[in-house]
mmCIF file of C-alpha atoms in Angstrom:
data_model
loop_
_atom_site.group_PDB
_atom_site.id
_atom_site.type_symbol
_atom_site.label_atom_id
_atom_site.label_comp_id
_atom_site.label_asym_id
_atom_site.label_seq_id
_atom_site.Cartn_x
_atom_site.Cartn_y
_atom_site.Cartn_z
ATOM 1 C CA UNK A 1 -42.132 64.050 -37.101
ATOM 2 C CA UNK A 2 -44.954 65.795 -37.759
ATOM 3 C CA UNK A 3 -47.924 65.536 -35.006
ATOM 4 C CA UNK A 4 -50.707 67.314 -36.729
ATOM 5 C CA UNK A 5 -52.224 69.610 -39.924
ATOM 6 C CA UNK A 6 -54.405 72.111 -39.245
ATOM 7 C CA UNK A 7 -56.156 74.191 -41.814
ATOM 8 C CA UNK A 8 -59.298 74.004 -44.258
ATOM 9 C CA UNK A 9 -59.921 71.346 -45.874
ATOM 10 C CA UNK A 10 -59.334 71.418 -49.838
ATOM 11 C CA UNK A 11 -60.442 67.758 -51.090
ATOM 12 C CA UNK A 12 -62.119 64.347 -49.400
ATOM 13 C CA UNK A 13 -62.058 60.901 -51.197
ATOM 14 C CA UNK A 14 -63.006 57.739 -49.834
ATOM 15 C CA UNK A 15 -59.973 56.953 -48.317
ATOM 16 C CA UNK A 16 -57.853 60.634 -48.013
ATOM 17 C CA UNK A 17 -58.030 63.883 -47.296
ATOM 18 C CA UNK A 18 -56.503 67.154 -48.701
ATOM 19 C CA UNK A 19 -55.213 69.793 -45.930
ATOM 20 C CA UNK A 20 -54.079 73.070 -47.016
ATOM 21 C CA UNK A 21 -51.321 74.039 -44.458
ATOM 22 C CA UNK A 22 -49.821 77.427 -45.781
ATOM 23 C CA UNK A 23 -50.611 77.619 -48.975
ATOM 24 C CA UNK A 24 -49.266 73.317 -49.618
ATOM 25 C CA UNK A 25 -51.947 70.825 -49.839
ATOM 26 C CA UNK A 26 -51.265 67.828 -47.421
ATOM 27 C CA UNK A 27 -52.755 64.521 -48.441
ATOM 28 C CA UNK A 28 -53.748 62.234 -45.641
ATOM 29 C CA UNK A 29 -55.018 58.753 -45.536
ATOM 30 C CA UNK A 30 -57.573 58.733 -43.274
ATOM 31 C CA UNK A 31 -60.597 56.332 -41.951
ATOM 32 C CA UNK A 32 -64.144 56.718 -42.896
ATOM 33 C CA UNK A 33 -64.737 57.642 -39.255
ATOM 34 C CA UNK A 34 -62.099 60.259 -39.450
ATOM 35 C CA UNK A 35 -63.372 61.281 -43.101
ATOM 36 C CA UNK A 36 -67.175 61.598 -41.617
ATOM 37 C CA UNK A 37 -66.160 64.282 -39.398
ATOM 38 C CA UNK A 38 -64.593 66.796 -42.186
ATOM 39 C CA UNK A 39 -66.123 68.730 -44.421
ATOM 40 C CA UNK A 40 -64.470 70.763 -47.488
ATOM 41 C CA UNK A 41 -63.973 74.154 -46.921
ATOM 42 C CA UNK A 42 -64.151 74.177 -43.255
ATOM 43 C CA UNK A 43 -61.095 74.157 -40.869
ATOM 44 C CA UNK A 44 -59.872 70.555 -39.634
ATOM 45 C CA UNK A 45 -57.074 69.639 -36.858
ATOM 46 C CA UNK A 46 -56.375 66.123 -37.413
ATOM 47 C CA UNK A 47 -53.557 63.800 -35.510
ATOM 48 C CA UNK A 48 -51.191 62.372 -37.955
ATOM 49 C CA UNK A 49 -48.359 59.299 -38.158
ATOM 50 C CA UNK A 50 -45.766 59.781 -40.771
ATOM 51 C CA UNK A 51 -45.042 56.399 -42.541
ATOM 52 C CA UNK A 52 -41.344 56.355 -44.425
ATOM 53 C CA UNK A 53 -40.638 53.728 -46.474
ATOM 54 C CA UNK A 54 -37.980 53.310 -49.288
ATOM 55 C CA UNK A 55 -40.064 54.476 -52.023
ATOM 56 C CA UNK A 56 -42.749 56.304 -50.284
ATOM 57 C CA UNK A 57 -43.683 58.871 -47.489
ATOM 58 C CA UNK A 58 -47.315 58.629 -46.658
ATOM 59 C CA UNK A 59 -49.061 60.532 -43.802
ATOM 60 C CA UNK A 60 -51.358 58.870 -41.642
ATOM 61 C CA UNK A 61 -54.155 61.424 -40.491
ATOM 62 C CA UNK A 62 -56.564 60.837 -37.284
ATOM 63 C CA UNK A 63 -59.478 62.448 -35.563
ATOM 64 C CA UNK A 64 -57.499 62.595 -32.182
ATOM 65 C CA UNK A 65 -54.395 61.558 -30.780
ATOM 66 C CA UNK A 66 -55.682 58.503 -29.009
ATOM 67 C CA UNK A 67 -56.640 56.376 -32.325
ATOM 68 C CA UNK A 68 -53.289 57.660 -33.611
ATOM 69 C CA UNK A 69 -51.568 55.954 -31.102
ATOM 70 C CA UNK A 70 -53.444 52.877 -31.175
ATOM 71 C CA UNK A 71 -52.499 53.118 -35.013
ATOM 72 C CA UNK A 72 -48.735 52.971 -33.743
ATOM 73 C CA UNK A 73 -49.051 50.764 -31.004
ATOM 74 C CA UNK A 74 -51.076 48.143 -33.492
ATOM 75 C CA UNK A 75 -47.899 48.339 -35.824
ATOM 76 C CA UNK A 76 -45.299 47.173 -32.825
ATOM 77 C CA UNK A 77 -46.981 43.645 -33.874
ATOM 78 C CA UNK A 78 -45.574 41.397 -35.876
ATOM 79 C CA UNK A 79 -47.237 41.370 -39.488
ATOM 80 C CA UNK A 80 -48.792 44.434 -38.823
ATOM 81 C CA UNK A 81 -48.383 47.340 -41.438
ATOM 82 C CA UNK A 82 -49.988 50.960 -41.678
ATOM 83 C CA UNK A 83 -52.735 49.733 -43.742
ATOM 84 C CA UNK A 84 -53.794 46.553 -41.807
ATOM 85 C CA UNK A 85 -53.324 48.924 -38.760
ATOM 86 C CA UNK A 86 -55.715 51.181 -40.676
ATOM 87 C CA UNK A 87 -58.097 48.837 -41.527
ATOM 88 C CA UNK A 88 -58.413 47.603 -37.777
ATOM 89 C CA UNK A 89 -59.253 50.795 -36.948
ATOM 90 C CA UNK A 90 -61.688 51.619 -39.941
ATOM 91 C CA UNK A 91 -63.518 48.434 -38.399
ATOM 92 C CA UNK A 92 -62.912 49.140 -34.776
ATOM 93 C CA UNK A 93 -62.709 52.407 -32.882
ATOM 94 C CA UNK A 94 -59.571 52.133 -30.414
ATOM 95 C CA UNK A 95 -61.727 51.456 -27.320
ATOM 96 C CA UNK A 96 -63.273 48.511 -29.000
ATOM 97 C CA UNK A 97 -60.027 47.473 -29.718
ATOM 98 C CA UNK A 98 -58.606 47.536 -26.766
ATOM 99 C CA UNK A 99 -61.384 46.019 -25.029
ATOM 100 C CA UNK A 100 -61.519 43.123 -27.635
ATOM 101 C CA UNK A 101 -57.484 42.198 -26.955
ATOM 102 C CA UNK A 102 -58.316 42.652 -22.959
ATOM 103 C CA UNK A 103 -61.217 40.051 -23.388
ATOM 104 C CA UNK A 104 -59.803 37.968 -25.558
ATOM 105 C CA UNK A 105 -62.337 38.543 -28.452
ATOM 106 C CA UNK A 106 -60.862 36.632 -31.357
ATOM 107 C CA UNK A 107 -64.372 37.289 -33.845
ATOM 108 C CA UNK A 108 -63.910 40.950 -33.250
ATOM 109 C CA UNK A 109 -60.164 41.070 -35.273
ATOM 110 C CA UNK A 110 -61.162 38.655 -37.719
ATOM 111 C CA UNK A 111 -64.254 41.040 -38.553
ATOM 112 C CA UNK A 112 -61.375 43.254 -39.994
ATOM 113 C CA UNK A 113 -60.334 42.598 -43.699
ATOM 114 C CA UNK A 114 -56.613 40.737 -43.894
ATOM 115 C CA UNK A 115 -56.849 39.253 -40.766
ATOM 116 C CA UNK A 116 -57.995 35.465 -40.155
ATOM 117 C CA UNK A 117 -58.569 33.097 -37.341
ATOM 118 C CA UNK A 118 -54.719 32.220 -36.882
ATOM 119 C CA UNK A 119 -53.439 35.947 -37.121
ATOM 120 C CA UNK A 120 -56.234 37.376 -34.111
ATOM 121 C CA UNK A 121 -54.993 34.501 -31.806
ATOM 122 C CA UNK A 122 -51.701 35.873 -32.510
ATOM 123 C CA UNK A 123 -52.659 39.769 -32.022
ATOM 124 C CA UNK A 124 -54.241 39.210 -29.253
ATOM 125 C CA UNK A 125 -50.893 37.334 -27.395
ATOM 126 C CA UNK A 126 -48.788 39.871 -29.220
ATOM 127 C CA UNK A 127 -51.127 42.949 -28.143
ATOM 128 C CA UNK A 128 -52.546 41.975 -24.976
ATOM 129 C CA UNK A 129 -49.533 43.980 -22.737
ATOM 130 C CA UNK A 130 -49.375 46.577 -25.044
ATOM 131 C CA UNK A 131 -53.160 48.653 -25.898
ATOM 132 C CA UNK A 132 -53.969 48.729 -22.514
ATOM 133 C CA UNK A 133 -57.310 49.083 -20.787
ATOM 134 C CA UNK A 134 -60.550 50.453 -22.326
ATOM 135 C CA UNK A 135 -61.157 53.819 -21.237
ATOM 136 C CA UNK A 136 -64.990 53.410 -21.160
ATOM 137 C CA UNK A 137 -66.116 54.419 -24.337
ATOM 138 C CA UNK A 138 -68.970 52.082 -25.857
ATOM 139 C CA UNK A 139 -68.217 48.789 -27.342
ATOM 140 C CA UNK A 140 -69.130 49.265 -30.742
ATOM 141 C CA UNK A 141 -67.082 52.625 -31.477
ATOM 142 C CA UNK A 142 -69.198 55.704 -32.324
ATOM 143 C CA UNK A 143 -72.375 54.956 -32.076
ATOM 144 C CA UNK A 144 -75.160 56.067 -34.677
ATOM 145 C CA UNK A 145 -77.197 58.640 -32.457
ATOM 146 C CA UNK A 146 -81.052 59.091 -33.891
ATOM 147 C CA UNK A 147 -79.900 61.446 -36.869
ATOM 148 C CA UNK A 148 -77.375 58.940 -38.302
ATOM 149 C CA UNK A 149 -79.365 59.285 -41.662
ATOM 150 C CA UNK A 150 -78.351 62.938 -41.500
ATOM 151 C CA UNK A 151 -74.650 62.833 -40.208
ATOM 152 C CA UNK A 152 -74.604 60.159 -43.154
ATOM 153 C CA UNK A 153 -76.539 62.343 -45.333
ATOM 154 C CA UNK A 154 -74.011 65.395 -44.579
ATOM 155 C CA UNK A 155 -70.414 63.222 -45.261
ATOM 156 C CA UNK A 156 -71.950 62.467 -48.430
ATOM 157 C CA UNK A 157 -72.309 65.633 -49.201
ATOM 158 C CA UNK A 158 -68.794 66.719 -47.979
ATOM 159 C CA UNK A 159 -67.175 63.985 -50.331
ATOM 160 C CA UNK A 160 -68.612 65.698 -53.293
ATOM 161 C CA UNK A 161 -72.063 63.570 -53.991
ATOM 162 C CA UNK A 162 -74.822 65.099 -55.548
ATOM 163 C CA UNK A 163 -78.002 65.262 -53.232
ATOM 164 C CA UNK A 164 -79.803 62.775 -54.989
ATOM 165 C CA UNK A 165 -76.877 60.498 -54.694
ATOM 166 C CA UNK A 166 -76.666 60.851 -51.129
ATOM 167 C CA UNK A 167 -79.792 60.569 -50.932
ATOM 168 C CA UNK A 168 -80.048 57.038 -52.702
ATOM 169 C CA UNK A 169 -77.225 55.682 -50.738
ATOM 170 C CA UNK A 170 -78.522 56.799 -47.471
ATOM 171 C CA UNK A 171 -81.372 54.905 -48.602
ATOM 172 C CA UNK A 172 -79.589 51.949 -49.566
ATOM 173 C CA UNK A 173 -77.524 51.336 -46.270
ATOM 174 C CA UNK A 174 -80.654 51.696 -44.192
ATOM 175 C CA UNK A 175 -81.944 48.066 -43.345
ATOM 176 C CA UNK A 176 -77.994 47.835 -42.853
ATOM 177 C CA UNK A 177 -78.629 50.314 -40.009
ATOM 178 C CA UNK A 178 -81.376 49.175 -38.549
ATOM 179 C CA UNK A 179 -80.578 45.502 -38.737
ATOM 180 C CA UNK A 180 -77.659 46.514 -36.409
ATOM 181 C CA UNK A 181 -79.826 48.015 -33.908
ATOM 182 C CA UNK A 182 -78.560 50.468 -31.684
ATOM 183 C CA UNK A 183 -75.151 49.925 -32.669
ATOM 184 C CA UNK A 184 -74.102 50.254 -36.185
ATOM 185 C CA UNK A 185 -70.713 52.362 -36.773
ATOM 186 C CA UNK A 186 -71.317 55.607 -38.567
ATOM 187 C CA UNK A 187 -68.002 54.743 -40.292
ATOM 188 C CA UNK A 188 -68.789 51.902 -41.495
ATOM 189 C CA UNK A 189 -72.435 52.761 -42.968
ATOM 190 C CA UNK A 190 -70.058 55.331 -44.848
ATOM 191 C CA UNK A 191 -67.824 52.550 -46.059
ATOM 192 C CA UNK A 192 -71.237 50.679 -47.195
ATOM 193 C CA UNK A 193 -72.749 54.176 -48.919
ATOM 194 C CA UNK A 194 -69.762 54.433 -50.858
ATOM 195 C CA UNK A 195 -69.527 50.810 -52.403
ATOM 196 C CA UNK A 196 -72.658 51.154 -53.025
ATOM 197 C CA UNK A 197 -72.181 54.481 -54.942
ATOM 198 C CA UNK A 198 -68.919 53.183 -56.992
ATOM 199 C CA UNK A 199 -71.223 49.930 -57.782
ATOM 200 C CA UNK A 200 -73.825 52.859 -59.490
ATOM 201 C CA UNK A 201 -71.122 55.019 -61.143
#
């Protein structure tokens, strides 16, 4: 099992990351949350979950060990796989996970790709022992603090974007942002940036 990479980081993509742990580069699938903290060239630490299948061995990486184990725990449900588990928490950050199975929010799961009205009601019996209580950490994940243009701005840059690119996108997701009030996901504005900067390409 291995529990975490630490090193710089060599390459970011929209979905992965590339750790260089002695001399070997380590790709990662990671979040856009996770993804909007790293930078290329700078040292990362991230949390990882190693996923073995027959054909496959694909590593899992995390900003800190609590959404890696609500990755794990989310995969103890039935129907559940690494990627809808990753998906759940692209959309959700594990607090607002755990406090949407401990108040039985049904809208907040199907808000996550894959999963409709039928499957939530059955997360949220199948989950509901198993998350455990929110720790206290606001409802709507990481919230976008008054420089969100410029932690957006910056992950752009990290991915490889040209300034002008980033600069367009940043541009682009902003009534997103503000329609959301104080509350929008810097994640998912990245997720947003991006589409619409493949959509451009």
């Amino acid at each position: 099992m291995i529990a975490f990479v630490s090193g710089p980081v060599a390459a970011l993509a929209p979905d992965s990351a590339v750790v260089e742990v002695g001399g070997i580069g380590i790709a990662l699938q990671c979040t856009p949350n996770t993804l909007s903290g790293l930078r290329v060239g700078r040292q990362a630490k991230l949390a990882t979950s190693l996923v073995v299948r027959e054909d496959s061995l694909t590593l899992y990486g995390f900003a800190d060990d609590d959404e890696r184990q609500v990755f794990e725990l989310l995969q103890t449900a039935s129907g559940v796989g690494p990627r809808l588990a990753q998906a759940m928490l692209a959309v959700h950050a594990p607090d607002a996970l755990r406090r949407a199975v401990a108040t039985g929010d049904e809208k907040a799961l199907t808000a996550v790709p894959g999963i409709g009205k039928k499957g939530a009601q059955k997360l949220l019996l199948e989950l509901k022992d198993r998350l455990g209580a929110p720790t206290g950490a606001p409802a709507a994940g990481t919230p976008v603090t008054q420089g969100w243009r410029d932690q957006l701005h910056a992950a752009l840059i990290g991915l490889g974007y040209a300034t002008r690119e980033a600069d367009e996108a940043v541009a682009a997701v902003a009534p997103r942002a503000e329609a959301a009030g104080g509350a929008p996901q810097v994640g998912s504005l990245l997720k947003a940036a991006l589409q619409t900067l493949n959509r451009a390409r």
